[in-house]
Coordinates of C-alpha atoms in Angstrom, one line a residue:
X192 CA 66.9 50.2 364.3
X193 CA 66.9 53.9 363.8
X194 CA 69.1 56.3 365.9
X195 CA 67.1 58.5 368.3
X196 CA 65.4 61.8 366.9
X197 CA 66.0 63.9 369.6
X198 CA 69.5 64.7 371.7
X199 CA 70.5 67.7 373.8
X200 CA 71.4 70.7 371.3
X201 CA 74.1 72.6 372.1
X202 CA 73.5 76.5 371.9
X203 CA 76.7 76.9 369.0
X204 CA 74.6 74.0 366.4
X205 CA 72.9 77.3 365.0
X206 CA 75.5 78.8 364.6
X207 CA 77.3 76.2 362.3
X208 CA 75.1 76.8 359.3
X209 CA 77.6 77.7 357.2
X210 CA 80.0 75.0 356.0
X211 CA 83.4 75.3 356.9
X212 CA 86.8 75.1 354.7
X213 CA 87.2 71.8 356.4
X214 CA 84.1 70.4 356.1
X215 CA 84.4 71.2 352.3
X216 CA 87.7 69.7 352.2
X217 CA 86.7 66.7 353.9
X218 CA 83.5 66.2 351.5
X219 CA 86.0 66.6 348.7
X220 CA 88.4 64.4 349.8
X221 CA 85.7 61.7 350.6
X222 CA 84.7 62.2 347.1
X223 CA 88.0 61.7 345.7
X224 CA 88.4 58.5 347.5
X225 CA 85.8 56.9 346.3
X226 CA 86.5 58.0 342.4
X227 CA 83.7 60.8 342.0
X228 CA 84.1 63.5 339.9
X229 CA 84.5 66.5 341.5
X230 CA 85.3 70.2 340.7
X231 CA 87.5 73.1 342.5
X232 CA 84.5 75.6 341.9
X233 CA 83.4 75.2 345.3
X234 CA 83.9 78.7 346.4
X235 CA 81.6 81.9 345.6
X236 CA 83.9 84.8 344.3
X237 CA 83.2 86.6 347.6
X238 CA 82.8 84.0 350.5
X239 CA 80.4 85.4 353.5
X240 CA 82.3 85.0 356.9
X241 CA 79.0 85.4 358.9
X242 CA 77.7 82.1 360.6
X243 CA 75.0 82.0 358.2
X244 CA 74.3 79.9 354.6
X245 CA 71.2 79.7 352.8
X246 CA 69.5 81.7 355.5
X247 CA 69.4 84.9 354.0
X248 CA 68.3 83.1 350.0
X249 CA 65.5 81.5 352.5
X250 CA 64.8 84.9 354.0
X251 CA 64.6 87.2 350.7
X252 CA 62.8 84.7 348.6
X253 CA 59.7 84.0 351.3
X254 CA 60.0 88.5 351.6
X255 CA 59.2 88.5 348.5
X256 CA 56.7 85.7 348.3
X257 CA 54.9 87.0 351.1
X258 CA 54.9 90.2 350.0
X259 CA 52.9 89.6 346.8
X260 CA 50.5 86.7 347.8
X261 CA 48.1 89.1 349.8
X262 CA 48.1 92.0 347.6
X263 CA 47.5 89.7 344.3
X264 CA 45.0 88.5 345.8
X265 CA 43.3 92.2 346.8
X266 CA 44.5 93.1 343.2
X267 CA 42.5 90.7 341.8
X268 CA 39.5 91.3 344.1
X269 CA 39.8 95.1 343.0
X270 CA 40.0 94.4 339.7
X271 CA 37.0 92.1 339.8
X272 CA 34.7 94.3 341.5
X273 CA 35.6 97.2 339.5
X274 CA 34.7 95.0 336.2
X275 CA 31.4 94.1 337.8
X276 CA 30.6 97.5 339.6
X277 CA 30.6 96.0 343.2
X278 CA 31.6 98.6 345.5
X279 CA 30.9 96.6 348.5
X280 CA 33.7 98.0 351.1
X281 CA 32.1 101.2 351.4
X282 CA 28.8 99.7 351.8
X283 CA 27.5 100.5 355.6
X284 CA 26.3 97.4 356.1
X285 CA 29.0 95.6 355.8
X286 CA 29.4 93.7 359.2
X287 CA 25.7 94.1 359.5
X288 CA 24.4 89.6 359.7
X289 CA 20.7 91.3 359.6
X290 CA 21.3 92.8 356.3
X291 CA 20.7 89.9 353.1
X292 CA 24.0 88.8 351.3
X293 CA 24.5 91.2 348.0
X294 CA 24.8 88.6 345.7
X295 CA 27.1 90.4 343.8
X296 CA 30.3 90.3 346.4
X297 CA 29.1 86.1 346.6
X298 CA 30.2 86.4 342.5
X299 CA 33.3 88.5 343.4
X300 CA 34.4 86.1 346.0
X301 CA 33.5 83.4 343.2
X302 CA 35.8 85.1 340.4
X303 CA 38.5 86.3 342.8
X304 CA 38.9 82.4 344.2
X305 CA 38.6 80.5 341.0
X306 CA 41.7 83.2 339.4
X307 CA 43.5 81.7 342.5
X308 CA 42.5 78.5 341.7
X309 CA 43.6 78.8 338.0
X310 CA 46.9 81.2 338.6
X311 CA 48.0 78.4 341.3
X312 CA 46.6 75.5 339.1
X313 CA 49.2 76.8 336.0
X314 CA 52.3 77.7 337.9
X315 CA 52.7 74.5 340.6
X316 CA 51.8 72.0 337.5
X317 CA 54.8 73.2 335.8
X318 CA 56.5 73.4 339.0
X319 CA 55.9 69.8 339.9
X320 CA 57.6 68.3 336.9
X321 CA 60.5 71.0 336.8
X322 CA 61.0 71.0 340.8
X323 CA 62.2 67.2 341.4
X324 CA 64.4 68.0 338.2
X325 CA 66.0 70.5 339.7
X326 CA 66.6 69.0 343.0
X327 CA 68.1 65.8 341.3
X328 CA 70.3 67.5 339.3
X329 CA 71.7 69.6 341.8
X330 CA 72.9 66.3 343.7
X331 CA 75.7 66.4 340.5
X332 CA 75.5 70.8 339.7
X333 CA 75.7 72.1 342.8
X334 CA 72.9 73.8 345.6
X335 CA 73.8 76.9 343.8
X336 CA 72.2 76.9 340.5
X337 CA 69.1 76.0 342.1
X338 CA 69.2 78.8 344.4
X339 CA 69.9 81.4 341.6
X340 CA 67.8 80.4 338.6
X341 CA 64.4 80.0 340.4
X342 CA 64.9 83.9 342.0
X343 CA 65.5 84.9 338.4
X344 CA 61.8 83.3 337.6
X345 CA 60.3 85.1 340.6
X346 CA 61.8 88.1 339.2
X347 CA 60.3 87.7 336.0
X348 CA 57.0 87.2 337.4
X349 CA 57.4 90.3 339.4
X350 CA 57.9 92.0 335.8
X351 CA 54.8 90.5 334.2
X352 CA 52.6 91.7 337.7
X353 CA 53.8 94.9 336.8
X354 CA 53.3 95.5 333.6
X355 CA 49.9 94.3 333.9
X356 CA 48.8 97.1 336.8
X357 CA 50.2 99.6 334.7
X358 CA 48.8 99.2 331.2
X359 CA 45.8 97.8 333.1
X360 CA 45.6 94.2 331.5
X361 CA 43.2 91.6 331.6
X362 CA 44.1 89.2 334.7
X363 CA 44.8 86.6 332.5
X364 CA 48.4 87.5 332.0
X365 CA 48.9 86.9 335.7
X366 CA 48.6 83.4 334.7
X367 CA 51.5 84.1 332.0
X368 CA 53.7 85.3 334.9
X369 CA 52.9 82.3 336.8
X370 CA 53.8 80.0 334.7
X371 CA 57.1 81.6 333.3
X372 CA 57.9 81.3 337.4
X373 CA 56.9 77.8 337.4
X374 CA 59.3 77.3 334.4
X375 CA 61.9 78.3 336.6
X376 CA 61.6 76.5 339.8
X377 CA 59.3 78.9 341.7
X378 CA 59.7 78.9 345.8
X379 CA 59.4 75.4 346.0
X380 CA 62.7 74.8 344.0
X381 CA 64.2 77.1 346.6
X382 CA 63.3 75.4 349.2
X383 CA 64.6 71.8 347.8
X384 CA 67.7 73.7 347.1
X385 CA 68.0 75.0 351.0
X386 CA 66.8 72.4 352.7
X387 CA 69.0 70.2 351.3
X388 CA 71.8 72.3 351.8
X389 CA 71.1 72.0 355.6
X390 CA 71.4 68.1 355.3
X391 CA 74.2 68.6 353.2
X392 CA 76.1 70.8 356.1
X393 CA 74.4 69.3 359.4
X394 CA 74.6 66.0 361.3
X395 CA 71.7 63.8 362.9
X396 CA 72.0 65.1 366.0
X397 CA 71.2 69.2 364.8
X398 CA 69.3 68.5 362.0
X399 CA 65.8 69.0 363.3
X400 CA 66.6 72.0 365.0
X401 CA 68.7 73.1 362.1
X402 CA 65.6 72.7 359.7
X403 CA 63.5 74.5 362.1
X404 CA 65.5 77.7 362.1
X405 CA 65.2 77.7 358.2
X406 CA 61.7 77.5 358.9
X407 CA 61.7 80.1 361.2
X408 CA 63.4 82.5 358.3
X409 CA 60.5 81.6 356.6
X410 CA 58.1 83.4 359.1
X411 CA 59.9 86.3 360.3
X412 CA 59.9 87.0 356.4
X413 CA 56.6 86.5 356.2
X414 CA 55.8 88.8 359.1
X415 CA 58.0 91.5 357.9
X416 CA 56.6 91.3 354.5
X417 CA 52.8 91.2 355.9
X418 CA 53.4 94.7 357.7
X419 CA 54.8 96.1 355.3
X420 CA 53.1 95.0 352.2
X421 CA 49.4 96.1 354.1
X422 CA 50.5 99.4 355.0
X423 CA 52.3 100.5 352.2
X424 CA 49.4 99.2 349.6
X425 CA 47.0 101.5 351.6
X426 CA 49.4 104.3 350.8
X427 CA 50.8 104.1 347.8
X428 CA 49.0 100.9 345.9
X429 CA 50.1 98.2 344.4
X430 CA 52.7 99.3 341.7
X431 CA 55.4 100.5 344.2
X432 CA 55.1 97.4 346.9
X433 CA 56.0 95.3 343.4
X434 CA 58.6 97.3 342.8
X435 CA 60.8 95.7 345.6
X436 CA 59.4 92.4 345.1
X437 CA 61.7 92.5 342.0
X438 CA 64.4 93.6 343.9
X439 CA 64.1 91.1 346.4
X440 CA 64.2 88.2 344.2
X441 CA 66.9 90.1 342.6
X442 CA 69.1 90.6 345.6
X443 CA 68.2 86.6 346.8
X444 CA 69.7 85.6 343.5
X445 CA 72.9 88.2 343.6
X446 CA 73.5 86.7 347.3
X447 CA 73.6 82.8 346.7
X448 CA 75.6 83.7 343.6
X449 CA 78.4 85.9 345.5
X450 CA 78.5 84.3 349.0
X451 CA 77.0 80.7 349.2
X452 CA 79.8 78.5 349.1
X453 CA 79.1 75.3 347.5
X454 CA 78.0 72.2 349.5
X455 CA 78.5 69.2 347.4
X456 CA 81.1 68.1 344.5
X457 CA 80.3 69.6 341.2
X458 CA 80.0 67.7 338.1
X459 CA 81.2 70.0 335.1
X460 CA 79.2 67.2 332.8
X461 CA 76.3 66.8 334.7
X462 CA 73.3 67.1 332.2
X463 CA 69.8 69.0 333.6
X464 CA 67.3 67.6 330.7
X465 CA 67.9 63.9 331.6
X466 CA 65.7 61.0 332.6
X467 CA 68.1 60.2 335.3
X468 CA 66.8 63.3 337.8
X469 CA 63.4 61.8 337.9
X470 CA 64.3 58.0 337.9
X471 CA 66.6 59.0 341.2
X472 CA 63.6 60.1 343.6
X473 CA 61.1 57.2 342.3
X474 CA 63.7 54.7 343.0
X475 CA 64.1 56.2 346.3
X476 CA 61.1 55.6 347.1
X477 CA 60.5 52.1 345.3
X478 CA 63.4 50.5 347.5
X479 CA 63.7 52.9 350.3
X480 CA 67.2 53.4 349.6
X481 CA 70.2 51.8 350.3
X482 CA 69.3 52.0 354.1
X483 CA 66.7 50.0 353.7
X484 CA 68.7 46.8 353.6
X485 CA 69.1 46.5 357.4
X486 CA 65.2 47.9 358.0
X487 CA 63.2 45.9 356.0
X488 CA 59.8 46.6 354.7
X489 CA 58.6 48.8 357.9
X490 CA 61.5 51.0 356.7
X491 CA 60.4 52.2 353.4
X492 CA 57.1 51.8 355.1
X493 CA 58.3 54.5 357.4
X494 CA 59.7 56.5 354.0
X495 CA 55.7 56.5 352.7
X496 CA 54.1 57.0 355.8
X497 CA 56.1 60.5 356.8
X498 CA 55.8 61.7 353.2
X499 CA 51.8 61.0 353.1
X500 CA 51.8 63.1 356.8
X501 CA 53.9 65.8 355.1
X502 CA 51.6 65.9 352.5
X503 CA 48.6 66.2 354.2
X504 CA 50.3 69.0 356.6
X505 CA 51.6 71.0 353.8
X506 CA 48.3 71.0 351.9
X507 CA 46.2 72.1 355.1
X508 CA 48.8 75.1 355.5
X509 CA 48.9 76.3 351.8
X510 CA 45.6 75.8 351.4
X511 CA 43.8 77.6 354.2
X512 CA 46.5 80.1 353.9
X513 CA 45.5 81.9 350.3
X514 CA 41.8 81.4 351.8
X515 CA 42.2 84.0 354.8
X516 CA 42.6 86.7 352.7
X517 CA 39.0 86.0 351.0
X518 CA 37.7 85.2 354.5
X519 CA 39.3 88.6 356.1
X520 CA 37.9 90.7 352.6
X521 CA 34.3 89.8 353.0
X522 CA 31.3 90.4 355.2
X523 CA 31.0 89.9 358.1
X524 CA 35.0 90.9 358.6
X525 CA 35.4 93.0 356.0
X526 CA 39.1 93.7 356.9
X527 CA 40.7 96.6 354.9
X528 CA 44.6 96.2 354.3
X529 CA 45.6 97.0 357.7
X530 CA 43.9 94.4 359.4
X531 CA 45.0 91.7 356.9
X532 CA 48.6 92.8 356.5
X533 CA 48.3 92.6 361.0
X534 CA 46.7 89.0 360.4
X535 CA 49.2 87.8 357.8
X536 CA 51.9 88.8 360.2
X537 CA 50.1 87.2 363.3
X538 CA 50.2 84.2 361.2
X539 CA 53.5 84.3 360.0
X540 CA 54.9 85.1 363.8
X541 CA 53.8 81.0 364.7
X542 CA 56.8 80.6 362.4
X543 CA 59.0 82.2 365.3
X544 CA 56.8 80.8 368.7
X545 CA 57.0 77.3 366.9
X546 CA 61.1 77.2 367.0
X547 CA 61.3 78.2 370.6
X548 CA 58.4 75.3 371.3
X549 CA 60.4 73.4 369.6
X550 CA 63.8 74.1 371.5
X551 CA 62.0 73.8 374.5
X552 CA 59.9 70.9 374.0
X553 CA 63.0 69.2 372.3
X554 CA 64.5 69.2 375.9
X555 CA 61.8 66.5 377.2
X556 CA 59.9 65.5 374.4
X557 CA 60.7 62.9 371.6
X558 CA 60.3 64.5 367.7
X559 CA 57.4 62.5 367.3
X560 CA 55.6 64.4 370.0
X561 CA 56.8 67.4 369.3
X562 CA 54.8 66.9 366.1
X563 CA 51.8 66.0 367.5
X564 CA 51.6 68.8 369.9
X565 CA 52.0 71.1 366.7
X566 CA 49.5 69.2 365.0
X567 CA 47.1 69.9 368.2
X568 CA 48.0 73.3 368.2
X569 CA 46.7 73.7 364.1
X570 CA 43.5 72.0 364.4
X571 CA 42.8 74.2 367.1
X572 CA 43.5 77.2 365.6
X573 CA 41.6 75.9 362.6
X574 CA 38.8 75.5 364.2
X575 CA 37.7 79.1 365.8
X576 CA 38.5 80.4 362.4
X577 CA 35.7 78.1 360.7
X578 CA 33.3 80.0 363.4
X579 CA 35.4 83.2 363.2
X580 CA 33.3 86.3 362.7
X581 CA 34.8 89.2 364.9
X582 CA 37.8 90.4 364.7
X583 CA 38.7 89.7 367.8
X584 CA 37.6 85.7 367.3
X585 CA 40.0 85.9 364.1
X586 CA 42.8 86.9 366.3
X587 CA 42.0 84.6 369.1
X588 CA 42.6 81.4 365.9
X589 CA 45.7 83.1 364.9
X590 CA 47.0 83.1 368.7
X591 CA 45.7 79.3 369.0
X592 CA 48.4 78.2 366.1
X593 CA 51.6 79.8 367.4
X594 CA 52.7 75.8 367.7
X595 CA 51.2 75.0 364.1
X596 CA 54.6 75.0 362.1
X597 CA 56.1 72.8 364.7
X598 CA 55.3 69.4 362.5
X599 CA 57.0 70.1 359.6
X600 CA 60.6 70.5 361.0
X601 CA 60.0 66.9 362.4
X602 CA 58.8 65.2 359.4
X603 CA 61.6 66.6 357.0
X604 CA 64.0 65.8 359.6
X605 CA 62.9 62.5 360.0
X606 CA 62.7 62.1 356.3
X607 CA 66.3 63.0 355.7
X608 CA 67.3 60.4 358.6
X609 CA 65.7 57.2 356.9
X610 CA 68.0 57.9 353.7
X611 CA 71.7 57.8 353.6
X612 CA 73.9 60.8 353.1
X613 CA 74.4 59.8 349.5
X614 CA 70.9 60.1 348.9
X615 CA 70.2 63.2 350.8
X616 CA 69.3 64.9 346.9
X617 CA 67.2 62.4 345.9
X618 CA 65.0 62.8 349.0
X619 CA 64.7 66.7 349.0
X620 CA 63.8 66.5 345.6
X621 CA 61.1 63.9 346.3
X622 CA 60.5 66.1 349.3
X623 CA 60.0 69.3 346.6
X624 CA 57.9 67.2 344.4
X625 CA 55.8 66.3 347.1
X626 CA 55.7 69.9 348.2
X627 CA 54.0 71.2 344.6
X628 CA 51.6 68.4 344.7
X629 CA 50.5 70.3 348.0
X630 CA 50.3 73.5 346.4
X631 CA 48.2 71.9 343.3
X632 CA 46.0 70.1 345.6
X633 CA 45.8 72.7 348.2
X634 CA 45.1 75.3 345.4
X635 CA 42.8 73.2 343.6
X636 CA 40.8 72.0 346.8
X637 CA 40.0 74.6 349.2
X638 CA 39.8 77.7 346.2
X639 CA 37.0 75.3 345.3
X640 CA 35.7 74.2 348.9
X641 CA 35.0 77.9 349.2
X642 CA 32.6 79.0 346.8
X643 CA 31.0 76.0 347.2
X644 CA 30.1 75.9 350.7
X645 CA 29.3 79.6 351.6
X646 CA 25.7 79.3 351.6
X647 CA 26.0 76.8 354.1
X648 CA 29.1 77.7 355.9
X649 CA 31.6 80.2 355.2
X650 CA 34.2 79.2 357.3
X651 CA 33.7 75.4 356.5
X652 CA 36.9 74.7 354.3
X653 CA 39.1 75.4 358.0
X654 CA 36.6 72.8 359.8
X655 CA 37.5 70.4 357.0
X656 CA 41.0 71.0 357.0
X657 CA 41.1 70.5 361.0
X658 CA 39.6 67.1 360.6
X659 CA 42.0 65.9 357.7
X660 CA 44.6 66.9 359.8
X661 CA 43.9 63.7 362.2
X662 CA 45.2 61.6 359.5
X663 CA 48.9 62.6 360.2
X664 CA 48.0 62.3 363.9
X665 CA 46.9 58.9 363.9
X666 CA 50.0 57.9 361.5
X667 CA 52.6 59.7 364.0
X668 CA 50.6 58.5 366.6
X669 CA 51.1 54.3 365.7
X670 CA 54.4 55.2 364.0
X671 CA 55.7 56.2 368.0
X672 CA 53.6 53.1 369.5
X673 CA 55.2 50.5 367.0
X674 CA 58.8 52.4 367.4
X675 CA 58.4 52.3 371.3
X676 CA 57.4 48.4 371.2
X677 CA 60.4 47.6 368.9
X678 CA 63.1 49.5 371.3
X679 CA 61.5 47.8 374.4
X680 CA 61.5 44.6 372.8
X681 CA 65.6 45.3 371.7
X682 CA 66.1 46.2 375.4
X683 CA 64.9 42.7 376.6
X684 CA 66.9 40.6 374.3
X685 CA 69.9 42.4 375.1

């Protein structure tokens, strides 16, 4: 039977994100009882003494992240429009529902989504067969390398975005960028890489809330990022706001290098091309891991079921997010870069209102719950954007989500508790893999929902993606029912 999800938190667990010298010791000492190979390169040549860890990798990477997504996008649109003469932002009737639809924004929004489509298509198809390698192999390397060599990527991308605004290239070699980021890792590798550092350095009984926090870096970064990235393209372009992009991932990858001590044993031999990495997370998931010997079928049950919600979360999120943008660009909105770097951040600020939910609702709720009220809180919100077409009905959907990123916490946190500790690597890398199949379906679906539907319905892909999202409802739903009935029926025999 599985240990409870939820237990009083005590105000210090956040503050214990960074492993201690004993903690390290002990994990080493474990190690060395047991015969593993370890290694004394544990320590970063400059060891951070704040109560912090991955946190600020998490932080600078999403900064950056955030920071680009939006104004690629309005590069691209830009570009676009200027190839095909539309000068549709400074038309006065845009706004105007009486006026007929210009059929040549309908092809800008066509070109602008399917270079999405494509750009995302080529980077997270690399990603998904380099990210599980990478979270694998950093079960026997070390969280470090994995937290270094994907910022480098971004970095390089950063460098190919640039080069192309200023010798003007074809958008094409956006794609090249992409895909030399993919190579890398990309985001997704860094969030393997942290996320499993917080299982690594964190106990049952903290783990959700620990997760959540990371979470949370990912919106205030977001927010942050949105403000700054609308105002200062409005000013100054696009070059400039690029220009610290680089640095960012720069910076991320100078901190995890210099202060990020090391959370598991190293293996000086461990290999990175080898078919081990991958045959790791599929046997995770063929057996349910070595936990599953006292749980039985509904145990790696369990395993599937919480991945396939995950899934279907992560997709709705990533996809509907790099359609607002498009949504906010076009008539009737027709949002300039103000409004969308204020909407972005609005969006990005449900990251901080969904950890204090979650602390509070953690107090009298159950995890599962707790999901489910996030869930509720996202198909809501979903739906007043479908039907969205004031500004201040935009805002109202981004106010309806503040609880939207409350599921995820739960589901990787309940993920990581099914699996031993010994197996925490093999799950986040599963959990990575998992994560760029959501970006590749996400990208692929919704960049080609929308074209599709706007004669119809513009704002149908966020109806669609409210109603998929009762799948993982109903599965948390029965999941809680079956748990409840199992305990109750424990509590009678004994």
């Amino acid at each position: 039977m599985d240990e409870p999800d939820t237990a009083a938190i005590l105000p210090g667990d956040v503050l214990d994100a960074a492993p201690t010298d004993d903690q390290l010791s002990d994990t080493l000492g474990h190690k060395e009882e047991a015969g593993e190979p370890t290694s004394s390169s544990v320590r970063p040549p400059f060891p951070c003494c704040l109560p912090v860890s991955v946190e600020p990798v998490m932080f600078l990477s999403m900064f950056s992240l955030a920071l680009q997504a939006p104004l690629s996008t309005q590069y691209l649109w830009d570009r676009i429009s200027e190839d095909l003469g539309y000068n549709g932002s400074k038309r006065s009737e845009c706004g105007n529902s009486s006026m007929p639809p210009d059929p040549l924004q309908k092809e800008v929004e066509t070109l602008t989504a399917h270079w999405n489509l494509y750009i995302s298509l080529g980077g997270f198809s690399v990603g998904l067969l380099v990210v599980p390698l990478l979270g694998s192999w950093s079960d026997l390397a070390g969280r470090r390398p994995v937290l270094i060599f994907p910022n480098l990527g971004m970095a390089l991308q950063a460098v190919v975005y640039l080069v192309v605004m200023y010798l003007k290239l074809p958008v094409v070699y956006f794609l090249v960028g992409r895909l030399l980021s993919g190579l890398s890792g990309d985001f997704n590798a860094i969030l393997a890489g942290c996320f499993a550092y917080v299982a690594d350095t964190s106990d049952r009984r903290s783990r959700t809330f620990r997760v959540a926090v990371l979470e949370a870096c990912l919106g205030l970064s977001g927010m942050l990022a949105s403000i700054i990235g609308g105002q200062w393209r409005r000013a100054q372009g696009y070059i400039n706001p690029f220009w610290l992009v680089l640095a960012t991932n720069l910076a991320s990858a100078l901190y995890a290098y210099l202060f990020v001590r090391e959370s598991v044993p190293q293996v000086p031999t461990a290999r990175l091309f080898s078919t081990h990495h991958h045959k790791a997370v599929w046997h995770l998931y063929s057996t349910g891991g070595s936990s599953n010997e006292s749980g039985g079928g509904f145990h790696r049950c369990k395993l599937w079921l919480y991945t396939l919600c995950f899934f279907v979360v992560v997709t709705v999120h990533f996809g509907s997010r790099e359609l607002y943008v498009l949504y906010e660009l076009s008539s009737p909105l027709c949002w300039g870069s103000e409004l969308i770097g204020f909407g972005s951040a609005a969006l990005n600020l449900a990251y901080l209102s969904s950890l204090l939910g979650l602390k509070i609702m953690q107090c009298c709720l159950e995890d599962s719950w707790v999901a489910l009220v996030g869930l509720a809180s996202n198909i809501i919100g979903l739906i007043v954007f479908s039907v969205a077409d004031t500004t201040e009905l935009m805002f109202t959907g981004y106010g309806l989500s503040f609880l939207f990123m409350a599921s995820t916490p739960v589901f990787r946190s309940k993920l990581s508790k099914l699996v031993d500790p010994s197996e925490q690597g093999a799950l986040f890398a599963s959990v990575a893999c998992v994560e760029s199949l959501c970006f590749l379906v996400g990208s692929g679906v919704f960049n080609s929902l929308y074209p599709a539907t706007l004669h119809f319905m513009k704002g149908f892909p966020f109806l669609f993606a409210a109603i998929i999202l009762l799948i993982p409802v109903g599965i948390i739903g029965t999941l809680q029912y079956l748990d409840q009935r199992r305990n109750h029926g424990d509590s009678t025999v004994s």
